[in-house]
């Protein structure tokens, strides 16, 4: 976690843009939450899911952050996606759902709740990013 | 309806069919050992993320995600034991590192 799934029409977002969006999402998530970069997952899915718009951001995060942080995060992510891909506002929507951190194990460690991150967890995240 | 199920998402080309079969059996065995569910009642689905479509930390990803949906009401100790066993067996069978695996066990 976090896991950001971008549902996009087939062949609509070339690799260069996907890579740029992935980097931007990582920067934004880490900038807003302080999470290690290696924990940010971004996936593009040319699925036939039926959403309200042709492009959809389906994010999943650890529960426990303030409404203000969550709203800013979603707004920043969606803004970056639109800027990089050129997708119009009316064609793109999104949401971030949340689940308890303790339900997920990553890097062999149960995820800490937001605000309860330890030095060990940060260190592991940095090592994973560099390795 | 199954009380436990798994959705496993891997990066394309990383884990072949033979290993997937072994991984599915391992997940079913662990579920039986920890949660007492019959292996026949534990569906395991696999899907691939095409090359160039999965990223981690802003770079191309080599990470697999194992998403378990389990019966509610288990203690955190049981949940952690369940996830840790899955981590250990998945790494053993697939050869991936601990940093290439995310395991979750969500209440159904």
Tab-separated table of C-alpha atoms in Angstrom, chain A residues 19-86:
chain	number	residue	atom	x	y	z
A	19	UNK	CA	5.900	6.088	-16.295
A	20	UNK	CA	5.542	9.823	-15.757
A	21	UNK	CA	2.234	9.390	-13.943
A	22	UNK	CA	3.746	6.663	-11.756
A	23	UNK	CA	6.610	8.941	-10.750
A	24	UNK	CA	4.270	11.853	-10.113
A	25	UNK	CA	1.909	9.733	-7.991
A	26	UNK	CA	4.870	8.481	-5.964
A	27	UNK	CA	6.135	12.031	-5.415
A	28	UNK	CA	2.685	13.260	-4.434
A	29	UNK	CA	1.859	10.390	-2.110
A	30	UNK	CA	5.199	10.548	-0.334
A	31	UNK	CA	5.075	14.333	-0.167
A	32	UNK	CA	1.631	14.288	1.426
A	33	UNK	CA	2.072	11.360	3.779
A	34	UNK	CA	5.802	10.835	4.366
A	35	UNK	CA	5.583	7.197	3.290
A	36	UNK	CA	8.693	5.544	1.778
A	37	UNK	CA	8.701	5.591	-2.030
A	38	UNK	CA	9.046	1.832	-2.298
A	39	UNK	CA	5.582	1.339	-0.817
A	40	UNK	CA	3.785	3.234	-3.585
A	41	UNK	CA	2.265	0.977	-6.239
A	42	UNK	CA	0.778	2.351	-9.443
A	43	UNK	CA	-0.923	0.084	-11.963
A	44	UNK	CA	-2.588	0.876	-15.271
A	45	UNK	CA	-5.489	-1.329	-16.204
A	46	UNK	CA	-7.075	-1.335	-19.632
A	47	UNK	CA	-10.055	-3.156	-18.190
A	48	UNK	CA	-13.644	-3.037	-19.279
A	49	UNK	CA	-14.763	-1.912	-15.835
A	50	UNK	CA	-17.790	0.317	-15.952
A	51	UNK	CA	-17.101	3.539	-14.098
A	52	UNK	CA	-18.830	6.862	-14.413
A	53	UNK	CA	-16.026	8.185	-16.620
A	54	UNK	CA	-13.748	6.579	-19.258
A	55	UNK	CA	-10.717	7.192	-17.029
A	56	UNK	CA	-10.894	6.329	-13.351
A	57	UNK	CA	-8.462	6.405	-10.440
A	58	UNK	CA	-9.196	3.617	-7.961
A	59	UNK	CA	-6.875	4.099	-5.007
A	60	UNK	CA	-6.430	2.044	-1.877
A	61	UNK	CA	-4.690	3.427	1.202
A	62	UNK	CA	-4.166	2.727	4.851
A	63	UNK	CA	-7.031	4.040	6.962
A	64	UNK	CA	-6.455	6.684	9.586
A	65	UNK	CA	-5.512	9.886	7.810
A	66	UNK	CA	-7.489	13.105	8.185
A	67	UNK	CA	-10.196	14.039	5.702
A	68	UNK	CA	-8.127	17.070	4.751
A	69	UNK	CA	-5.073	14.994	3.872
A	70	UNK	CA	-7.174	12.487	1.934
A	71	UNK	CA	-8.960	15.175	-0.076
A	72	UNK	CA	-5.709	16.960	-0.905
A	73	UNK	CA	-4.073	13.705	-1.909
A	74	UNK	CA	-6.869	12.738	-4.292
A	75	UNK	CA	-7.007	16.221	-5.781
A	76	UNK	CA	-3.236	16.321	-6.340
A	77	UNK	CA	-3.151	12.850	-7.893
A	78	UNK	CA	-6.001	13.583	-10.253
A	79	UNK	CA	-4.483	16.914	-11.217
A	80	UNK	CA	-1.165	15.282	-12.074
A	81	UNK	CA	-2.873	12.582	-14.129
A	82	UNK	CA	-4.826	15.133	-16.149
A	83	UNK	CA	-1.783	17.322	-16.675
A	84	UNK	CA	0.413	14.477	-17.914
A	85	UNK	CA	-2.140	12.671	-20.069
A	86	UNK	CA	-4.202	15.630	-21.269
